[in-house]
Coordinates of C-alpha atoms and ligand atoms in Angstrom, one line a residue:
M69 CA 37.4 -54.1 86.7
A70 CA 37.8 -57.9 86.6
L71 CA 34.8 -59.8 85.2
T72 CA 33.3 -62.3 87.6
G73 CA 30.7 -63.9 85.3
A74 CA 28.0 -63.5 88.0
M75 CA 24.5 -62.4 87.4
L76 CA 23.5 -59.3 89.4
I77 CA 20.4 -59.8 91.4
G78 CA 19.8 -56.8 93.6
S79 CA 23.0 -56.3 95.6
S80 CA 24.1 -59.9 95.2
A81 CA 26.5 -61.4 92.6
V82 CA 24.9 -64.7 91.8
S83 CA 27.1 -67.5 90.4
A84 CA 25.8 -70.3 88.3
S85 CA 23.2 -72.6 89.9
D86 CA 23.0 -74.7 86.8
S87 CA 25.1 -74.0 83.8
T88 CA 27.5 -71.4 82.3
M89 CA 28.4 -69.9 79.0
K90 CA 31.4 -68.1 77.4
A91 CA 31.4 -65.1 75.2
L92 CA 32.4 -65.7 71.6
D93 CA 34.9 -63.6 69.6
P94 CA 33.0 -63.2 66.4
A95 CA 36.1 -62.4 64.4
T96 CA 37.8 -65.7 65.2
G97 CA 35.0 -67.9 66.5
R98 CA 37.0 -68.5 69.7
Q99 CA 35.5 -68.5 73.2
I100 CA 36.6 -65.8 75.6
E101 CA 37.0 -66.0 79.3
P102 CA 35.5 -66.1 81.9
D103 CA 32.5 -68.4 82.4
F104 CA 29.2 -66.5 82.7
A105 CA 26.5 -67.8 85.0
L106 CA 23.1 -68.7 83.5
G107 CA 20.0 -68.5 85.5
G108 CA 16.4 -69.8 85.2
P109 CA 13.0 -69.3 86.7
A110 CA 14.4 -69.2 90.3
E111 CA 16.6 -66.3 89.6
V112 CA 13.8 -64.5 87.7
D113 CA 11.5 -64.9 90.7
R114 CA 14.2 -63.6 93.1
A115 CA 14.8 -60.5 90.9
A116 CA 11.1 -59.9 90.4
R117 CA 10.4 -60.0 94.1
L118 CA 13.2 -57.7 94.9
A119 CA 12.0 -55.3 92.2
D120 CA 8.5 -55.4 93.6
D121 CA 9.8 -54.8 97.1
A122 CA 11.8 -51.8 95.9
F123 CA 8.9 -50.3 93.9
D124 CA 7.2 -48.1 96.5
A125 CA 10.3 -46.6 97.9
Y126 CA 11.9 -46.0 94.5
N127 CA 8.7 -44.6 92.9
G128 CA 8.4 -42.4 95.9
T129 CA 11.9 -40.9 95.6
S130 CA 12.0 -37.1 95.2
L131 CA 12.8 -35.8 91.7
Q132 CA 16.1 -34.5 93.1
E133 CA 17.1 -37.9 94.6
R134 CA 16.2 -39.8 91.4
A135 CA 18.0 -37.3 89.1
T136 CA 21.1 -37.5 91.2
F137 CA 21.0 -41.3 91.0
L138 CA 20.8 -41.2 87.2
E139 CA 23.7 -38.8 87.1
L140 CA 25.8 -41.1 89.2
I141 CA 25.1 -43.9 86.8
A142 CA 26.3 -41.6 84.0
D143 CA 29.5 -40.8 85.9
R144 CA 30.1 -44.5 86.5
L145 CA 29.7 -45.2 82.8
D146 CA 32.2 -42.5 82.0
G147 CA 34.6 -44.0 84.5
I148 CA 34.6 -47.4 82.6
N149 CA 34.2 -45.9 79.1
R150 CA 37.5 -47.3 77.6
E151 CA 37.3 -50.7 79.4
L152 CA 33.7 -51.2 78.4
A153 CA 34.4 -50.3 74.8
E154 CA 37.3 -52.7 74.6
R155 CA 35.3 -55.6 76.0
A156 CA 32.3 -54.8 73.8
A157 CA 34.7 -54.7 70.8
L158 CA 36.0 -58.2 71.6
E159 CA 32.5 -59.6 71.9
T160 CA 30.9 -57.9 68.9
G161 CA 33.6 -57.2 66.3
L162 CA 32.6 -53.5 66.3
P163 CA 35.4 -50.9 66.4
V164 CA 36.6 -49.6 69.8
A165 CA 36.3 -46.0 68.9
Q166 CA 32.7 -46.5 67.8
L167 CA 31.9 -48.2 71.1
E168 CA 33.6 -45.5 73.1
A169 CA 31.2 -43.1 71.4
E170 CA 28.3 -45.4 72.2
A171 CA 29.3 -45.6 75.9
T172 CA 29.5 -41.8 75.9
K173 CA 26.1 -41.6 74.4
A174 CA 24.7 -44.0 77.0
A175 CA 26.1 -41.7 79.8
V176 CA 24.6 -38.7 78.1
Q177 CA 21.2 -40.3 77.9
F178 CA 21.2 -40.9 81.7
R179 CA 22.1 -37.2 82.2
Q180 CA 19.3 -36.1 79.8
F181 CA 16.8 -38.2 81.7
A182 CA 18.1 -36.7 84.9
E183 CA 17.1 -33.4 83.5
V184 CA 13.7 -34.7 82.4
V185 CA 13.2 -35.9 86.0
R186 CA 14.3 -32.6 87.6
Q187 CA 11.9 -30.7 85.4
G188 CA 9.1 -32.9 86.6
R189 CA 6.9 -32.3 83.5
F190 CA 6.9 -36.0 82.7
R191 CA 4.3 -36.4 85.5
H192 CA 1.8 -34.3 83.5
A193 CA 0.6 -33.0 86.9
T194 CA -2.8 -31.3 86.3
I195 CA -5.3 -29.8 88.7
D196 CA -9.0 -29.2 88.2
P197 CA -9.6 -27.1 91.4
A198 CA -12.7 -27.5 93.5
Q199 CA -15.7 -25.4 92.5
P200 CA -18.1 -25.6 95.4
E201 CA -20.4 -23.0 94.0
R202 CA -20.8 -24.7 90.6
K203 CA -24.4 -25.4 89.4
P204 CA -26.1 -27.8 89.1
R205 CA -23.4 -29.9 90.8
P206 CA -20.4 -28.6 92.8
R207 CA -17.0 -30.0 91.6
M208 CA -14.5 -31.6 94.0
D209 CA -10.8 -30.9 93.6
H210 CA -9.3 -33.4 91.1
R211 CA -5.5 -33.7 90.7
M212 CA -3.8 -36.0 88.2
Q213 CA -0.2 -37.2 87.9
K214 CA 1.6 -40.0 86.2
I215 CA 3.4 -42.6 88.3
A216 CA 5.6 -45.5 87.4
I217 CA 3.9 -48.5 85.9
G218 CA 5.8 -51.1 88.1
P219 CA 8.9 -53.3 87.6
V220 CA 10.1 -53.4 83.9
V221 CA 12.0 -56.1 82.1
V222 CA 14.4 -54.8 79.4
F223 CA 15.6 -57.2 76.7
G224 CA 19.0 -55.8 75.7
A225 CA 19.7 -55.6 71.9
S226 CA 22.6 -57.3 70.2
N227 CA 23.5 -54.7 67.7
F228 CA 24.3 -51.7 69.9
P229 CA 25.8 -53.4 72.9
I230 CA 25.8 -50.4 75.2
S231 CA 23.3 -47.7 74.1
Y232 CA 20.5 -50.2 73.4
S233 CA 21.7 -52.7 76.0
V234 CA 22.0 -52.9 79.8
A235 CA 22.7 -49.2 80.2
G236 CA 20.7 -48.2 77.2
G237 CA 17.8 -45.9 76.6
D238 CA 15.2 -48.3 77.8
T239 CA 16.9 -48.8 81.2
A240 CA 17.5 -45.0 81.6
A241 CA 13.9 -44.2 80.7
A242 CA 12.4 -46.8 83.0
L243 CA 14.6 -45.8 85.9
A244 CA 13.7 -42.1 85.2
A245 CA 10.0 -43.0 85.4
G246 CA 10.5 -44.6 88.8
S247 CA 10.3 -48.2 87.7
P248 CA 12.8 -50.8 89.0
V249 CA 14.5 -52.6 86.0
I250 CA 15.5 -56.2 85.4
V251 CA 17.7 -56.6 82.3
K252 CA 17.8 -59.8 80.4
A253 CA 21.3 -59.5 79.0
H254 CA 21.9 -60.4 75.4
N255 CA 24.2 -63.5 75.3
A256 CA 26.2 -61.9 72.4
H257 CA 28.0 -59.6 74.8
P258 CA 27.9 -61.0 78.4
G259 CA 31.1 -59.2 79.5
A260 CA 30.1 -55.8 78.3
S261 CA 26.7 -56.4 80.0
E262 CA 28.3 -57.3 83.3
L263 CA 30.4 -54.1 83.3
Q264 CA 27.4 -51.9 82.6
G265 CA 25.3 -53.8 85.2
R266 CA 27.9 -53.3 87.9
A267 CA 28.1 -49.6 87.1
I268 CA 24.4 -49.4 87.8
Q269 CA 24.4 -51.8 90.7
S270 CA 27.1 -49.7 92.5
A271 CA 25.1 -46.5 91.9
V272 CA 22.1 -48.1 93.5
A273 CA 24.1 -49.0 96.6
D274 CA 25.9 -45.7 96.8
R275 CA 22.7 -43.7 96.7
G276 CA 21.2 -45.9 99.4
L277 CA 18.4 -47.1 97.2
P278 CA 16.6 -50.4 97.7
E279 CA 18.7 -53.2 96.1
G280 CA 15.8 -54.4 93.8
V281 CA 15.9 -51.2 91.8
F282 CA 18.2 -53.0 89.4
S283 CA 19.0 -56.7 88.4
L284 CA 20.8 -58.3 85.5
I285 CA 19.9 -61.8 84.5
R286 CA 21.3 -64.2 81.9
G287 CA 19.9 -67.4 80.6
A288 CA 20.1 -70.0 77.8
G289 CA 17.3 -70.3 75.2
N290 CA 13.8 -69.0 75.5
E291 CA 13.1 -70.2 79.1
I292 CA 14.5 -67.2 80.9
G293 CA 12.8 -64.7 78.6
E294 CA 9.5 -66.5 78.9
A295 CA 9.8 -66.7 82.7
L296 CA 10.4 -62.9 82.8
V297 CA 7.4 -62.1 80.7
D298 CA 5.2 -64.5 82.6
H299 CA 6.2 -63.3 86.1
P300 CA 3.1 -61.7 87.8
L301 CA 5.2 -59.0 89.4
I302 CA 6.5 -57.7 86.1
K303 CA 4.4 -54.8 84.7
A304 CA 6.0 -53.9 81.3
V305 CA 8.6 -55.3 78.9
T306 CA 10.8 -53.6 76.3
F307 CA 12.5 -55.5 73.5
T308 CA 14.8 -54.8 70.6
G309 CA 15.5 -57.6 68.1
S310 CA 13.8 -59.8 65.6
E311 CA 10.2 -59.7 64.6
A312 CA 9.9 -63.4 65.5
G313 CA 11.3 -62.9 69.0
G314 CA 9.4 -59.6 69.7
M315 CA 6.1 -61.1 68.6
A316 CA 6.6 -64.3 70.6
L317 CA 7.1 -62.2 73.8
Y318 CA 4.3 -59.8 72.9
R319 CA 1.8 -62.7 72.3
R320 CA 2.9 -64.4 75.5
A321 CA 2.3 -61.2 77.5
Q322 CA -1.2 -60.9 76.1
L323 CA -2.0 -64.4 77.3
R324 CA -1.2 -63.7 81.0
P325 CA -4.1 -63.5 83.3
D326 CA -3.2 -59.8 83.6
P327 CA -1.9 -58.8 80.2
I328 CA 1.0 -56.3 80.2
P329 CA 2.5 -54.0 77.5
V330 CA 5.4 -55.2 75.5
F331 CA 7.2 -52.4 73.7
A332 CA 9.0 -54.3 71.0
E333 CA 11.1 -52.6 68.4
M334 CA 11.6 -55.1 65.6
T335 CA 12.2 -54.5 62.0
S336 CA 12.4 -51.6 59.5
V337 CA 13.8 -51.1 56.0
N338 CA 13.6 -47.3 56.2
P339 CA 12.7 -46.6 52.5
T340 CA 14.4 -43.8 50.8
F341 CA 12.5 -42.0 48.0
V342 CA 14.4 -39.9 45.5
L343 CA 12.1 -37.6 43.6
P344 CA 12.8 -36.6 39.9
A345 CA 14.3 -33.1 40.3
A346 CA 16.6 -34.1 43.2
L347 CA 17.6 -37.2 41.2
A348 CA 18.5 -35.2 38.1
A349 CA 20.4 -32.6 40.1
R350 CA 22.4 -34.8 42.5
G351 CA 21.8 -38.5 41.8
D352 CA 25.4 -39.4 42.4
E353 CA 25.6 -37.6 45.7
I354 CA 22.4 -39.3 46.9
G355 CA 23.6 -42.8 45.8
D356 CA 26.9 -42.4 47.5
G357 CA 25.3 -41.0 50.7
F358 CA 22.8 -43.8 50.8
A359 CA 25.4 -46.5 50.5
E360 CA 27.6 -44.9 53.1
R361 CA 24.8 -44.8 55.6
M362 CA 23.6 -48.3 54.7
L363 CA 27.1 -49.8 55.5
V364 CA 27.4 -48.2 59.0
N365 CA 27.7 -50.9 61.8
V366 CA 28.0 -53.5 59.0
G367 CA 24.4 -52.8 58.1
Q368 CA 23.3 -54.0 61.6
A369 CA 21.3 -51.0 62.5
C370 CA 17.6 -50.4 63.0
L371 CA 17.8 -47.1 61.0
K372 CA 19.8 -48.6 58.1
P373 CA 18.4 -47.3 54.8
A374 CA 17.8 -50.6 53.1
I375 CA 15.6 -49.7 50.1
L376 CA 16.3 -46.9 47.6
L377 CA 13.5 -46.0 45.2
A378 CA 13.5 -43.7 42.2
V379 CA 11.7 -43.3 38.8
H380 CA 14.0 -44.3 36.0
G381 CA 15.1 -41.0 34.4
P382 CA 17.8 -38.4 34.4
G383 CA 20.2 -39.0 37.3
Y384 CA 19.2 -42.6 37.9
T385 CA 22.3 -44.2 36.4
E386 CA 24.5 -41.8 38.2
M387 CA 22.8 -42.7 41.5
R388 CA 23.0 -46.4 40.8
D389 CA 26.7 -46.2 39.8
A390 CA 27.7 -44.1 42.9
A391 CA 26.0 -46.5 45.3
A392 CA 27.5 -49.5 43.5
A393 CA 31.0 -47.9 43.6
R394 CA 30.8 -47.5 47.4
V395 CA 29.5 -51.0 47.9
S396 CA 32.2 -52.5 45.7
A397 CA 34.9 -50.8 47.6
M398 CA 33.7 -51.9 51.1
A399 CA 35.7 -54.7 52.6
A400 CA 33.7 -57.5 54.3
R401 CA 33.6 -57.0 58.1
T402 CA 32.8 -59.2 61.1
M403 CA 29.2 -59.6 61.9
L404 CA 27.8 -59.6 65.5
T405 CA 27.1 -63.3 65.9
P406 CA 27.3 -66.5 63.9
G407 CA 23.5 -66.6 63.8
I408 CA 23.2 -63.1 62.5
H409 CA 25.9 -63.8 59.8
D410 CA 24.1 -66.9 58.6
A411 CA 20.7 -65.2 58.5
Y412 CA 22.3 -62.4 56.5
D413 CA 23.6 -64.8 53.8
R414 CA 20.3 -66.6 53.7
N415 CA 18.2 -63.4 53.4
A416 CA 20.5 -62.0 50.6
Q417 CA 19.9 -65.2 48.8
R418 CA 16.1 -64.8 49.4
L419 CA 16.3 -61.4 47.5
R420 CA 18.0 -63.1 44.6
D421 CA 15.5 -65.9 44.5
S422 CA 12.7 -63.3 44.3
G423 CA 14.2 -61.9 41.2
A424 CA 16.5 -59.1 42.4
E425 CA 19.7 -58.8 40.5
T426 CA 23.1 -58.2 42.3
I427 CA 24.7 -55.1 40.7
A428 CA 27.6 -54.7 43.1
K429 CA 29.5 -56.8 45.7
G430 CA 32.3 -56.0 48.1
P431 CA 35.5 -58.0 47.9
E432 CA 35.5 -61.7 48.9
P433 CA 35.5 -62.0 52.7
Q434 CA 38.9 -62.9 54.2
G435 CA 37.9 -63.9 57.7
V436 CA 35.2 -66.1 59.3
R437 CA 31.6 -64.9 59.3
E438 CA 32.3 -61.6 57.7
G439 CA 29.4 -59.8 56.0
R440 CA 30.0 -59.0 52.4
A441 CA 28.5 -55.8 51.1
R442 CA 25.8 -56.2 48.4
L443 CA 23.7 -53.9 46.3
L444 CA 20.8 -55.5 44.4
E445 CA 18.3 -54.0 42.0
V446 CA 14.7 -54.9 41.0
E447 CA 11.9 -53.4 38.9
G448 CA 8.9 -51.7 40.5
D449 CA 6.4 -54.2 39.1
R450 CA 8.2 -57.2 40.6
F451 CA 8.7 -55.4 43.9
L452 CA 4.9 -54.8 44.1
A453 CA 4.2 -58.4 43.2
D454 CA 6.4 -59.9 45.9
P455 CA 6.1 -58.5 49.4
T456 CA 9.1 -60.5 50.7
L457 CA 11.3 -58.1 48.7
A458 CA 10.3 -55.4 51.2
E459 CA 11.5 -57.4 54.2
E460 CA 14.6 -56.6 56.2
V461 CA 17.9 -58.1 55.4
F462 CA 19.9 -57.5 58.6
G463 CA 23.4 -56.7 57.3
P464 CA 25.3 -54.7 54.7
S465 CA 22.9 -55.2 51.8
A466 CA 20.5 -52.8 50.1
L467 CA 17.9 -53.0 47.3
L468 CA 17.5 -50.4 44.6
V469 CA 14.0 -50.3 43.1
R470 CA 13.6 -48.9 39.6
L471 CA 10.2 -47.4 39.1
T472 CA 8.3 -46.6 35.9
D473 CA 6.6 -43.4 37.0
L474 CA 5.3 -41.3 39.9
D475 CA 2.1 -43.3 40.2
Q476 CA 4.1 -46.5 40.7
L477 CA 6.3 -44.7 43.3
L478 CA 3.2 -43.8 45.2
A479 CA 1.8 -47.4 44.9
V480 CA 5.1 -48.8 46.2
A481 CA 5.0 -46.3 49.1
R482 CA 1.5 -47.5 50.0
S483 CA 2.7 -51.2 49.9
F484 CA 5.2 -50.7 52.8
R485 CA 4.4 -52.0 56.3
G486 CA 5.2 -49.8 59.3
Q487 CA 8.6 -48.3 59.4
L488 CA 10.9 -46.5 61.9
S489 CA 11.8 -43.9 59.3
A490 CA 11.3 -42.9 55.7
T491 CA 13.3 -40.4 53.7
M492 CA 12.5 -38.1 50.8
H493 CA 15.2 -36.5 48.7
I494 CA 13.6 -33.5 47.0
D495 CA 14.4 -30.2 45.3
E496 CA 11.9 -27.4 45.0
P497 CA 10.3 -28.6 41.7
D498 CA 9.5 -31.9 43.6
H499 CA 7.4 -30.2 46.3
G500 CA 4.1 -31.0 44.4
H501 CA 5.0 -34.8 44.4
A502 CA 6.3 -34.6 48.0
V503 CA 2.9 -33.3 49.1
R504 CA 1.3 -36.5 47.7
L505 CA 3.9 -38.8 49.2
L506 CA 3.9 -37.2 52.6
P507 CA 0.5 -38.4 53.9
I508 CA 1.4 -42.0 52.7
L509 CA 4.6 -41.9 54.7
E510 CA 3.0 -40.3 57.8
R511 CA 0.7 -43.3 58.1
R512 CA 3.5 -45.7 57.9
T513 CA 6.5 -44.2 59.8
G514 CA 7.5 -42.6 63.0
R515 CA 10.1 -40.3 61.4
I516 CA 10.2 -38.6 58.0
V517 CA 13.6 -37.2 56.9
V518 CA 14.2 -34.7 54.1
N519 CA 17.5 -34.6 52.2
A520 CA 19.4 -36.5 54.8
F521 CA 19.4 -39.9 56.5
A522 CA 17.9 -40.8 59.9
H523 CA 20.7 -40.8 62.4
P524 CA 20.7 -42.8 65.7
Q525 CA 23.0 -40.3 67.5
E526 CA 20.2 -37.7 67.8
V527 CA 18.5 -38.2 71.1
G528 CA 16.2 -35.3 72.3
D529 CA 12.8 -34.1 73.1
A530 CA 11.6 -34.4 69.5
T531 CA 13.2 -37.7 68.7
I532 CA 10.8 -40.5 67.7
H533 CA 12.2 -43.9 67.2
G534 CA 9.0 -45.9 66.7
G535 CA 6.4 -46.5 64.1
P536 CA 3.4 -48.7 63.1
F537 CA 3.8 -52.5 63.2
P538 CA 6.1 -54.3 62.5
A539 CA 8.5 -51.5 63.3
T540 CA 7.2 -51.7 66.8
T541 CA 4.3 -53.3 68.7
D542 CA 2.9 -49.9 69.8
S543 CA 3.1 -46.9 67.4
R544 CA 2.0 -44.5 70.1
F545 CA 5.4 -44.5 71.8
T546 CA 9.1 -44.1 71.1
S547 CA 12.0 -46.2 72.4
V548 CA 14.6 -43.4 72.0
G549 CA 14.4 -39.8 73.0
M550 CA 13.0 -38.1 76.1
T551 CA 9.4 -39.1 75.6
A552 CA 10.5 -42.8 75.8
I553 CA 9.7 -42.3 79.5
D554 CA 6.0 -42.3 78.7
R555 CA 6.0 -46.0 78.1
F556 CA 6.6 -46.6 81.8
L557 CA 4.1 -44.2 83.3
R558 CA 0.4 -44.5 84.0
P559 CA -2.0 -41.7 85.2
V560 CA -3.7 -41.6 88.6
T561 CA -6.3 -39.1 89.8
Y562 CA -6.4 -37.9 93.4
Q563 CA -9.9 -36.6 94.1
G564 CA -10.7 -34.5 97.2
F565 CA -7.3 -35.0 98.8
P566 CA -6.2 -32.9 101.8
D567 CA -2.9 -31.1 101.1
A568 CA -1.1 -33.2 103.7
L569 CA -1.7 -36.4 101.7
L570 CA -1.0 -35.1 98.2
P571 CA 2.1 -36.4 96.3
E572 CA 5.0 -33.9 95.8
A573 CA 4.0 -33.1 92.2
L574 CA 0.4 -32.2 93.1
A575 CA 0.9 -30.2 96.2
T576 CA -0.4 -26.7 95.5
V577 CA 2.9 -25.2 96.8
N578 CA 4.8 -26.9 93.9
F579 CA 2.8 -25.3 91.1
P580 CA 3.5 -24.0 88.6
E581 CA 7.1 -25.4 88.6
L582 CA 6.0 -29.0 88.2
S583 CA 2.7 -28.4 86.5
R584 CA 1.3 -28.8 83.0
G585 CA -1.6 -26.8 83.9
I586 CA -4.3 -25.9 86.4
D587 CA -7.8 -26.3 85.2
E588 CA -6.6 -26.0 81.5
H589 CA -9.6 -27.9 80.4
H590 CA -12.8 -27.5 82.3
T591 CA -14.7 -30.7 83.1
R592 CA -18.5 -30.8 82.7
G593 CA -20.6 -30.7 85.8
Ligands
NAP677 P1 16.5 -62.0 68.8 O1 16.8 -63.3 68.3 O2 15.2 -61.5 68.5 O3 16.8 -61.9 70.3 C1 16.7 -60.8 71.1 C2 16.6 -61.2 72.6 O4 15.3 -61.7 72.8 C3 17.6 -62.2 73.0 O5 18.0 -61.9 74.4 C4 16.9 -63.5 72.9 O6 17.3 -64.5 73.8 C5 15.5 -63.1 73.3 N1 14.4 -63.9 72.7 C6 14.2 -63.9 71.3 N2 13.2 -64.7 71.1 C7 12.7 -65.1 72.3 C8 11.6 -66.0 72.6 N3 10.8 -66.5 71.7 N4 11.4 -66.3 73.9 C9 12.2 -65.7 74.8 N5 13.3 -64.9 74.6 C10 13.5 -64.6 73.3 O7 17.5 -60.9 68.1 P2 19.1 -60.9 67.9 O8 19.7 -62.1 68.6 O9 19.6 -59.6 68.3 O10 19.3 -61.0 66.3 C11 18.6 -61.9 65.5 C12 17.9 -61.2 64.4 O11 17.1 -60.1 64.9 C13 18.9 -60.5 63.4 O12 19.4 -61.3 62.4 C14 18.0 -59.4 62.8 O13 17.2 -59.9 61.8 C15 17.1 -59.0 64.0 N6 17.4 -57.8 64.7 C16 16.9 -56.6 64.2 C17 17.3 -55.4 64.8 C18 16.7 -54.1 64.4 O14 17.1 -53.1 64.9 N7 15.9 -54.1 63.3 C19 18.1 -55.4 65.9 C20 18.6 -56.6 66.4 C21 18.3 -57.8 65.7 P3 18.4 -65.6 73.4 O15 19.5 -64.8 72.7 O16 18.8 -66.3 74.6 O17 17.7 -66.4 72.4

């Protein structure tokens, strides 16, 4: 599929009205063809109007129709798997094989959401039947279901250019909910974005859906993102990226005359606690596994375990040496963008300025803007005294925190801000300590892992990829996994409706298939 560089607004391919940009090969710093059109508020308005026009028809599609549409997108993604991975590799410096797996995962997510749609339980359809004889007041028939929130804007991430980007989980979940989607493509991978966008655009056309169900927009600077968040026809926003970017968009959305939710996933250091018995028994194995996981995707991953904490005692030196050995052996690799590379070097320097000592480094980089692996170490007292040591360094760097005793471990655990995940390495004798650590972690994270590392490949009903601020702006929801659909739904009650006017999910004939329950909880008279 030849790239055109156009934006995709509804069924149209829109060329530049104003300016263009080229993709950058981060491995060489050279520009790559073709020119990509950049839009502004006029394109935002056109896409938002089309999305709004499409809303009623799309939200009203049958579950079968919608599921078939999602499966067609999955098929289209499979059809371009290799081409998409190769283009994404050129634009991000990530390996083709890894990106093929990412494209496969994206297709799988659409199929998983198709299944969620078919099952219909996401609607939470519930009936409180009429009780005409009830005293002292009769009860009317009440039926509740969840419907789509309205047109959704998705800010694609830079670090997973497929599965968190145009055809990523946010888009799949919003389309599954019945919301039209406008993607603000990340400028770090415009070609990969166009390929994914065209796969979705063609599926919209082939299923005969209204063209505004999907649009893809690109722009320079903050103007386009701000115009999208400000547009009165947009009803929710998802974002994956920096805390500064996510919070700028969140605050902006709250200042609208009609504030809307912004589900921003921003920053997490995913602390890893190693308790004494586990440390003594397998410190080397834990140190090696930690460093291996930390280096995945050149450390540019939201679930990267960035901080390793243990009480100094038996096994500590083995853990430290094993992590250091893996970091020392890791060749420097190309980072996603010049900006991300420069921020990485700046932030690693920040850790050193705060008193962390470098204990291992990968070999000197050979190419431009390669991220050099680093392992630093700091004492628990200093870590507690300087909260900047607990901030994310996006890239292949990790911090080892040497603690004096269990009380200090618990104090450090309490000092963390909200996280996507936290990990405990424990053996049976550690259970007493783990019981004290667990409630501290529960309050601060969306996922707690035991004797493993959080893995982004797992996407299922029980997956939570969320957590208290600043991991996200709304800890009640996940951005990955099947319940990610809940972000784009809102409940509506239908009171006293005749059968003929009831929506599909609430028609008595469709119960119990689509139901959560009939009269599960009696209301008071
Ligand atoms: P970013 O700078 O936050 O940008 C993400 C997207 O939001 C881009 O499309 C960007 O548009 C847009 N945007 C950002 N700030 C905006 C604003 N104030 N107004 C309107 N639009 C705005 O993230 P990034 O480019 O992916 O990477 C930069 C840094 O983010 C990294 O160094 C890293 O620290 C962090 N990051 C963290 C994660 C994670 O999972 N924890 C993931 C990705 C990035 P433009 O590109 O046009 O500015």
